[in-house]
PDB file of C-alpha atoms in Angstrom:
ATOM      1  CA  ASP A   6     -59.677 -11.237 -12.896  1.00 76.00           C
ATOM      2  CA  SER A   7     -57.830 -10.808  -9.775  1.00 77.00           C
ATOM      3  CA  GLY A   8     -61.110 -11.397  -7.905  1.00 90.00           C
ATOM      4  CA  VAL A   9     -61.329  -8.471  -6.519  1.00 96.00           C
ATOM      5  CA  THR A  10     -64.528  -6.630  -8.185  1.00 97.00           C
ATOM      6  CA  GLN A  11     -65.201  -2.677  -8.510  1.00 98.00           C
ATOM      7  CA  THR A  12     -68.030  -0.731  -9.465  1.00 98.00           C
ATOM      8  CA  PRO A  13     -69.016   0.534 -11.200  1.00 98.00           C
ATOM      9  CA  LYS A  14     -66.145   0.941 -14.032  1.00 97.00           C
ATOM     10  CA  HIS A  15     -66.426   4.987 -15.020  1.00 97.00           C
ATOM     11  CA  LEU A  16     -68.766   7.620 -13.506  1.00 97.00           C
ATOM     12  CA  ILE A  17     -69.050  11.013 -14.105  1.00 98.00           C
ATOM     13  CA  THR A  18     -71.156  13.808 -12.044  1.00 98.00           C
ATOM     14  CA  ALA A  19     -71.440  16.779 -11.279  1.00 98.00           C
ATOM     15  CA  THR A  20     -69.487  18.974  -8.887  1.00 98.00           C
ATOM     16  CA  GLY A  21     -71.274  19.101  -5.579  1.00 98.00           C
ATOM     17  CA  GLN A  22     -72.968  15.489  -5.858  1.00 98.00           C
ATOM     18  CA  ARG A  23     -72.320  12.659  -4.083  1.00 98.00           C
ATOM     19  CA  VAL A  24     -71.641   9.185  -5.218  1.00 98.00           C
ATOM     20  CA  THR A  25     -70.418   5.814  -3.487  1.00 98.00           C
ATOM     21  CA  LEU A  26     -67.760   3.476  -5.294  1.00 98.00           C
ATOM     22  CA  ARG A  27     -68.712  -0.158  -4.036  1.00 98.00           C
ATOM     23  CA  CYS A  28     -65.863  -3.254  -3.544  1.00 98.00           C
ATOM     24  CA  SER A  29     -65.750  -7.019  -3.141  1.00 97.00           C
ATOM     25  CA  PRO A  30     -62.474  -8.500  -1.972  1.00 96.00           C
ATOM     26  CA  ARG A  31     -61.619 -11.704  -2.874  1.00 94.00           C
ATOM     27  CA  SER A  32     -62.723 -14.335  -1.078  1.00 92.00           C
ATOM     28  CA  GLY A  33     -61.931 -14.831   1.954  1.00 90.00           C
ATOM     29  CA  ASP A  34     -59.849 -11.940   1.912  1.00 93.00           C
ATOM     30  CA  LEU A  35     -60.838 -10.144   5.284  1.00 93.00           C
ATOM     31  CA  SER A  36     -58.824  -6.370   4.796  1.00 93.00           C
ATOM     32  CA  VAL A  37     -59.602  -3.468   2.351  1.00 95.00           C
ATOM     33  CA  TYR A  38     -58.012  -1.295   1.359  1.00 95.00           C
ATOM     34  CA  TRP A  39     -59.183   1.848  -1.460  1.00 97.00           C
ATOM     35  CA  TYR A  40     -56.515   4.124  -3.245  1.00 96.00           C
ATOM     36  CA  GLN A  41     -57.061   6.976  -5.015  1.00 97.00           C
ATOM     37  CA  GLN A  42     -54.696   8.088  -8.036  1.00 96.00           C
ATOM     38  CA  SER A  43     -54.855  11.412  -9.931  1.00 92.00           C
ATOM     39  CA  LEU A  44     -53.032  12.720 -13.360  1.00 82.00           C
ATOM     40  CA  ASP A  45     -50.895  14.220 -10.893  1.00 71.00           C
ATOM     41  CA  GLN A  46     -50.067  12.125  -8.387  1.00 77.00           C
ATOM     42  CA  GLY A  47     -49.538   9.064  -7.142  1.00 83.00           C
ATOM     43  CA  LEU A  48     -51.940   6.265  -5.751  1.00 92.00           C
ATOM     44  CA  GLN A  49     -52.485   7.862  -2.685  1.00 93.00           C
ATOM     45  CA  PHE A  50     -54.021   5.313   0.606  1.00 93.00           C
ATOM     46  CA  LEU A  51     -56.872   6.456   1.896  1.00 96.00           C
ATOM     47  CA  ILE A  52     -58.029   4.226   3.846  1.00 96.00           C
ATOM     48  CA  GLN A  53     -57.941   0.384   5.458  1.00 94.00           C
ATOM     49  CA  TYR A  54     -60.834  -1.419   6.785  1.00 95.00           C
ATOM     50  CA  TYR A  55     -59.684  -5.273   8.280  1.00 93.00           C
ATOM     51  CA  ASN A  56     -63.135  -7.801   8.990  1.00 94.00           C
ATOM     52  CA  GLY A  57     -65.387  -4.424   9.399  1.00 95.00           C
ATOM     53  CA  GLU A  58     -63.907  -2.238  11.792  1.00 95.00           C
ATOM     54  CA  GLU A  59     -60.805   0.691   9.882  1.00 95.00           C
ATOM     55  CA  ARG A  60     -57.863  -0.444  10.624  1.00 92.00           C
ATOM     56  CA  ALA A  61     -56.236   3.199   9.303  1.00 92.00           C
ATOM     57  CA  LYS A  62     -56.399   5.601   7.488  1.00 93.00           C
ATOM     58  CA  GLY A  63     -54.171   7.867   5.346  1.00 92.00           C
ATOM     59  CA  ASN A  64     -55.069  10.543   2.613  1.00 84.00           C
ATOM     60  CA  ILE A  65     -58.678  11.123   3.004  1.00 94.00           C
ATOM     61  CA  LEU A  66     -61.028  14.059   3.282  1.00 95.00           C
ATOM     62  CA  GLU A  67     -63.620  15.226   5.766  1.00 96.00           C
ATOM     63  CA  ARG A  68     -65.992  14.533   2.432  1.00 97.00           C
ATOM     64  CA  PHE A  69     -64.971  11.061   1.752  1.00 98.00           C
ATOM     65  CA  SER A  70     -65.845   8.139   3.935  1.00 97.00           C
ATOM     66  CA  ALA A  71     -65.837   4.841   3.923  1.00 98.00           C
ATOM     67  CA  GLN A  72     -67.354   1.744   5.816  1.00 97.00           C
ATOM     68  CA  GLN A  73     -66.846  -2.530   5.494  1.00 98.00           C
ATOM     69  CA  PHE A  74     -70.047  -4.529   6.026  1.00 97.00           C
ATOM     70  CA  PRO A  75     -70.835  -7.901   7.483  1.00 96.00           C
ATOM     71  CA  ASP A  76     -70.311  -9.986   3.777  1.00 96.00           C
ATOM     72  CA  LEU A  77     -67.140  -8.200   3.745  1.00 96.00           C
ATOM     73  CA  HIS A  78     -67.504  -5.474   0.673  1.00 97.00           C
ATOM     74  CA  SER A  79     -67.229  -2.406   0.765  1.00 98.00           C
ATOM     75  CA  GLU A  80     -68.235   1.380  -0.084  1.00 98.00           C
ATOM     76  CA  LEU A  81     -66.262   4.891  -0.040  1.00 98.00           C
ATOM     77  CA  ASN A  82     -68.293   8.060  -0.156  1.00 98.00           C
ATOM     78  CA  LEU A  83     -67.450  10.771  -1.676  1.00 98.00           C
ATOM     79  CA  SER A  84     -69.698  14.223  -1.388  1.00 98.00           C
ATOM     80  CA  SER A  85     -69.308  17.645  -2.358  1.00 98.00           C
ATOM     81  CA  LEU A  86     -67.845  17.000  -5.188  1.00 98.00           C
ATOM     82  CA  GLU A  87     -64.327  18.720  -6.930  1.00 97.00           C
ATOM     83  CA  LEU A  88     -63.275  18.570  -9.825  1.00 96.00           C
ATOM     84  CA  GLY A  89     -60.300  17.723  -8.032  1.00 95.00           C
ATOM     85  CA  ASP A  90     -61.967  14.566  -7.000  1.00 96.00           C
ATOM     86  CA  SER A  91     -61.372  13.438 -10.606  1.00 97.00           C
ATOM     87  CA  ALA A  92     -59.360  10.027 -10.699  1.00 97.00           C
ATOM     88  CA  LEU A  93     -58.855   6.749 -10.500  1.00 97.00           C
ATOM     89  CA  TYR A  94     -59.993   4.958  -6.936  1.00 98.00           C
ATOM     90  CA  PHE A  95     -58.634   1.087  -7.037  1.00 97.00           C
ATOM     91  CA  CYS A  96     -59.428  -1.071  -3.982  1.00 97.00           C
ATOM     92  CA  ALA A  97     -57.326  -3.769  -2.818  1.00 95.00           C
ATOM     93  CA  SER A  98     -57.880  -6.300  -0.189  1.00 94.00           C
ATOM     94  CA  SER A  99     -55.622  -9.317   1.894  1.00 90.00           C
ATOM     95  CA  GLY A 100     -55.385 -12.215   3.477  1.00 84.00           C
ATOM     96  CA  SER A 101     -55.264 -12.244   7.462  1.00 72.00           C
ATOM     97  CA  GLY A 102     -52.127 -11.048   8.508  1.00 71.00           C
ATOM     98  CA  GLN A 103     -50.608 -10.979   5.263  1.00 71.00           C
ATOM     99  CA  GLY A 104     -50.542  -6.729   5.005  1.00 73.00           C
ATOM    100  CA  ALA A 105     -49.392  -5.335   1.613  1.00 74.00           C
ATOM    101  CA  VAL A 106     -47.750  -8.583   0.957  1.00 75.00           C
ATOM    102  CA  GLY A 107     -51.020 -10.291  -0.303  1.00 76.00           C
ATOM    103  CA  TYR A 108     -52.543  -7.290  -1.654  1.00 85.00           C
ATOM    104  CA  THR A 109     -54.499  -7.615  -4.948  1.00 89.00           C
ATOM    105  CA  PHE A 110     -56.033  -4.772  -6.766  1.00 94.00           C
ATOM    106  CA  GLY A 111     -58.917  -4.102  -8.127  1.00 96.00           C
ATOM    107  CA  SER A 112     -59.146  -3.164 -12.000  1.00 96.00           C
ATOM    108  CA  GLY A 113     -60.389   0.950 -10.606  1.00 97.00           C
ATOM    109  CA  THR A 114     -63.612   2.811 -10.913  1.00 98.00           C
ATOM    110  CA  ARG A 115     -62.962   6.210 -12.869  1.00 97.00           C
ATOM    111  CA  LEU A 116     -64.800   9.013 -11.434  1.00 98.00           C
ATOM    112  CA  THR A 117     -65.015  12.490 -13.317  1.00 97.00           C
ATOM    113  CA  VAL A 118     -66.251  15.228 -12.097  1.00 98.00           C
ATOM    114  CA  VAL A 119     -67.692  17.984 -14.636  1.00 97.00           C
TER     115      VAL A 119
ATOM    116  CA  GLY B  12     -44.022  11.048   6.321  1.00 58.00           C
ATOM    117  CA  GLN B  13     -43.305   8.790   3.054  1.00 73.00           C
ATOM    118  CA  ASN B  14     -40.737  10.410   0.739  1.00 90.00           C
ATOM    119  CA  ILE B  15     -40.891   7.966  -2.263  1.00 94.00           C
ATOM    120  CA  ASP B  16     -38.470   9.419  -5.270  1.00 95.00           C
ATOM    121  CA  GLN B  17     -38.419   7.789  -9.056  1.00 96.00           C
ATOM    122  CA  PRO B  18     -37.743   9.340 -12.303  1.00 97.00           C
ATOM    123  CA  THR B  19     -40.305  10.593 -14.356  1.00 95.00           C
ATOM    124  CA  GLU B  20     -39.681   8.750 -17.563  1.00 96.00           C
ATOM    125  CA  MET B  21     -37.347   6.827 -19.750  1.00 97.00           C
ATOM    126  CA  THR B  22     -37.037   6.193 -22.993  1.00 97.00           C
ATOM    127  CA  ALA B  23     -35.486   2.670 -24.197  1.00 97.00           C
ATOM    128  CA  THR B  24     -34.983   0.230 -28.214  1.00 97.00           C
ATOM    129  CA  GLU B  25     -36.444  -2.362 -27.604  1.00 97.00           C
ATOM    130  CA  GLY B  26     -34.184  -5.627 -26.875  1.00 97.00           C
ATOM    131  CA  ALA B  27     -32.116  -3.181 -24.202  1.00 97.00           C
ATOM    132  CA  ILE B  28     -31.506  -2.593 -20.726  1.00 97.00           C
ATOM    133  CA  VAL B  29     -33.697   0.085 -18.058  1.00 98.00           C
ATOM    134  CA  GLN B  30     -32.387   0.102 -14.821  1.00 98.00           C
ATOM    135  CA  ILE B  31     -35.547   2.249 -12.674  1.00 98.00           C
ATOM    136  CA  ASN B  32     -34.025   3.492  -9.811  1.00 98.00           C
ATOM    137  CA  CYS B  33     -36.409   4.389  -6.632  1.00 98.00           C
ATOM    138  CA  THR B  34     -34.898   6.242  -2.867  1.00 97.00           C
ATOM    139  CA  TYR B  35     -37.338   6.412   0.220  1.00 96.00           C
ATOM    140  CA  GLN B  36     -37.264   7.764   3.786  1.00 92.00           C
ATOM    141  CA  THR B  37     -40.146   5.890   5.328  1.00 84.00           C
ATOM    142  CA  SER B  38     -40.856   5.465   8.475  1.00 82.00           C
ATOM    143  CA  GLY B  39     -41.819   1.439   9.340  1.00 85.00           C
ATOM    144  CA  PHE B  40     -40.014   0.463   6.626  1.00 89.00           C
ATOM    145  CA  ASN B  41     -40.879  -3.903   6.020  1.00 89.00           C
ATOM    146  CA  GLY B  42     -40.675  -4.179   2.589  1.00 92.00           C
ATOM    147  CA  LEU B  43     -39.880  -3.025  -1.576  1.00 95.00           C
ATOM    148  CA  PHE B  44     -42.572  -3.354  -4.209  1.00 94.00           C
ATOM    149  CA  TRP B  45     -42.381  -2.157  -7.352  1.00 96.00           C
ATOM    150  CA  TYR B  46     -45.326  -2.662  -9.513  1.00 95.00           C
ATOM    151  CA  GLN B  47     -46.320  -1.813 -13.225  1.00 96.00           C
ATOM    152  CA  GLN B  48     -48.566  -0.824 -14.402  1.00 95.00           C
ATOM    153  CA  HIS B  49     -50.805   0.590 -17.690  1.00 95.00           C
ATOM    154  CA  ALA B  50     -52.483   3.735 -18.792  1.00 91.00           C
ATOM    155  CA  GLY B  51     -56.239   3.677 -17.102  1.00 89.00           C
ATOM    156  CA  GLU B  52     -55.674  -0.311 -15.628  1.00 92.00           C
ATOM    157  CA  ALA B  53     -55.019  -1.857 -11.874  1.00 93.00           C
ATOM    158  CA  PRO B  54     -51.145  -2.026 -10.549  1.00 94.00           C
ATOM    159  CA  THR B  55     -49.507  -5.149 -11.819  1.00 93.00           C
ATOM    160  CA  PHE B  56     -47.505  -7.179  -9.229  1.00 92.00           C
ATOM    161  CA  LEU B  57     -43.843  -7.595 -10.336  1.00 94.00           C
ATOM    162  CA  SER B  58     -41.422  -8.208  -7.345  1.00 94.00           C
ATOM    163  CA  TYR B  59     -40.627  -7.556  -3.759  1.00 93.00           C
ATOM    164  CA  ASN B  60     -38.181  -7.639  -1.818  1.00 95.00           C
ATOM    165  CA  VAL B  61     -37.400  -7.617   2.173  1.00 93.00           C
ATOM    166  CA  LEU B  62     -33.690  -8.418   2.596  1.00 95.00           C
ATOM    167  CA  ASP B  63     -30.815  -6.712   0.490  1.00 97.00           C
ATOM    168  CA  GLY B  64     -29.859  -7.822  -2.617  1.00 97.00           C
ATOM    169  CA  LEU B  65     -31.281  -9.006  -6.163  1.00 97.00           C
ATOM    170  CA  GLU B  66     -34.021 -10.998  -6.694  1.00 94.00           C
ATOM    171  CA  GLU B  67     -34.322 -12.307 -10.049  1.00 94.00           C
ATOM    172  CA  LYS B  68     -37.342 -12.983 -12.018  1.00 90.00           C
ATOM    173  CA  GLY B  69     -37.044 -14.171 -15.587  1.00 94.00           C
ATOM    174  CA  ARG B  70     -36.428 -11.038 -17.213  1.00 96.00           C
ATOM    175  CA  PHE B  71     -37.437  -8.116 -14.837  1.00 96.00           C
ATOM    176  CA  SER B  72     -34.693  -8.320 -11.638  1.00 97.00           C
ATOM    177  CA  SER B  73     -34.771  -6.012  -8.439  1.00 98.00           C
ATOM    178  CA  PHE B  74     -32.434  -4.534  -5.937  1.00 98.00           C
ATOM    179  CA  LEU B  75     -32.682  -3.310  -2.862  1.00 98.00           C
ATOM    180  CA  SER B  76     -30.187  -2.180  -0.233  1.00 97.00           C
ATOM    181  CA  ARG B  77     -32.270  -1.026   2.957  1.00 96.00           C
ATOM    182  CA  SER B  78     -28.847   1.189   4.811  1.00 95.00           C
ATOM    183  CA  LYS B  79     -28.958   3.571   1.270  1.00 96.00           C
ATOM    184  CA  GLY B  80     -32.815   3.588   1.647  1.00 96.00           C
ATOM    185  CA  TYR B  81     -32.380   2.627  -2.616  1.00 97.00           C
ATOM    186  CA  SER B  82     -33.734   0.504  -4.335  1.00 98.00           C
ATOM    187  CA  TYR B  83     -33.950  -0.889  -8.724  1.00 98.00           C
ATOM    188  CA  LEU B  84     -36.238  -2.526 -11.205  1.00 98.00           C
ATOM    189  CA  LEU B  85     -34.134  -4.169 -14.072  1.00 98.00           C
ATOM    190  CA  LEU B  86     -36.210  -4.874 -17.662  1.00 97.00           C
ATOM    191  CA  LYS B  87     -34.058  -7.060 -19.402  1.00 97.00           C
ATOM    192  CA  GLU B  88     -34.818  -7.433 -23.748  1.00 97.00           C
ATOM    193  CA  LEU B  89     -36.710  -4.982 -23.541  1.00 98.00           C
ATOM    194  CA  GLN B  90     -40.462  -5.643 -25.541  1.00 97.00           C
ATOM    195  CA  MET B  91     -43.482  -3.457 -26.967  1.00 97.00           C
ATOM    196  CA  LYS B  92     -45.487  -4.601 -24.604  1.00 96.00           C
ATOM    197  CA  ASP B  93     -43.004  -3.879 -21.705  1.00 97.00           C
ATOM    198  CA  SER B  94     -43.743   0.342 -22.080  1.00 98.00           C
ATOM    199  CA  ALA B  95     -46.392   0.826 -19.220  1.00 97.00           C
ATOM    200  CA  SER B  96     -46.071   3.656 -15.504  1.00 96.00           C
ATOM    201  CA  TYR B  97     -43.441   1.761 -13.395  1.00 97.00           C
ATOM    202  CA  LEU B  98     -44.567   2.121  -9.286  1.00 96.00           C
ATOM    203  CA  CYS B  99     -41.968   1.986  -7.206  1.00 96.00           C
ATOM    204  CA  ALA B 100     -43.748   1.190  -3.335  1.00 94.00           C
ATOM    205  CA  ALA B 101     -42.714   0.778   0.572  1.00 93.00           C
ATOM    206  CA  THR B 102     -44.934  -1.093   2.411  1.00 90.00           C
ATOM    207  CA  ASN B 103     -44.689  -1.045   6.748  1.00 84.00           C
ATOM    208  CA  ASP B 104     -46.647  -4.296   6.351  1.00 71.00           C
ATOM    209  CA  TYR B 105     -50.377  -3.187   5.652  1.00 77.00           C
ATOM    210  CA  LYS B 106     -49.718  -0.403   3.641  1.00 84.00           C
ATOM    211  CA  LEU B 107     -47.886   0.942   0.801  1.00 88.00           C
ATOM    212  CA  SER B 108     -46.554   4.321   0.274  1.00 90.00           C
ATOM    213  CA  PHE B 109     -46.025   4.096  -4.271  1.00 92.00           C
ATOM    214  CA  GLY B 110     -43.913   7.047  -5.955  1.00 93.00           C
ATOM    215  CA  ALA B 111     -44.869   9.137  -8.544  1.00 93.00           C
ATOM    216  CA  GLY B 112     -43.982   6.500 -11.011  1.00 95.00           C
ATOM    217  CA  THR B 113     -41.771   5.911 -13.940  1.00 97.00           C
ATOM    218  CA  THR B 114     -43.152   5.244 -17.765  1.00 96.00           C
ATOM    219  CA  VAL B 115     -41.218   3.538 -19.274  1.00 98.00           C
ATOM    220  CA  THR B 116     -41.181   4.461 -23.368  1.00 98.00           C
ATOM    221  CA  VAL B 117     -40.116   1.151 -25.666  1.00 98.00           C
ATOM    222  CA  ARG B 118     -38.664   2.299 -29.001  1.00 97.00           C
ATOM    223  CA  ALA B 119     -38.163   0.281 -32.008  1.00 95.00           C
TER     224      ALA B 119
END
């Protein structure tokens, strides 16, 4: 157990729908990062939150949004889903000042859009 | 922008050595990571190079040349359980820019 918890592990939904993926960071970690891994692409950075504030944005679609709550858990909201959104979505957390060196990945959420 | 290149696939025999090369062109480069990823699972940390040179950790070693934008991961005494995808990733401190990964197949 890495200490980073992602739920649900699997999600199957139809095109056009909206889903929410949840991530609880490792205890004490203030930063949460979201990554998408499609079959034909490597891991792509989506967005970072630090202590409730958006810190950096990567290749995140406008249909996607995220937030980090006061208890530091984060949610990634995916709307108007398309077949191409089917992917593994990973969350990672790191401690204050650690950046990528302190990354711990969650086990991921596999999203299948049918 | 970020550009990370690594071979798509490599095959080797159990007990052999395999070297996975990675070239990168990134802005704000701080260091180079190697991760191992089994299908459907999270990436697991293997190594992190900040300075030029070789870092050895058991059967795995990683090399970095910042001036050439080049790194390699060396896997020695290959075991069947080493069959996995190996991801090269450059960091600008907070985020990781990943290559597409190299699938290593170890054959008996």
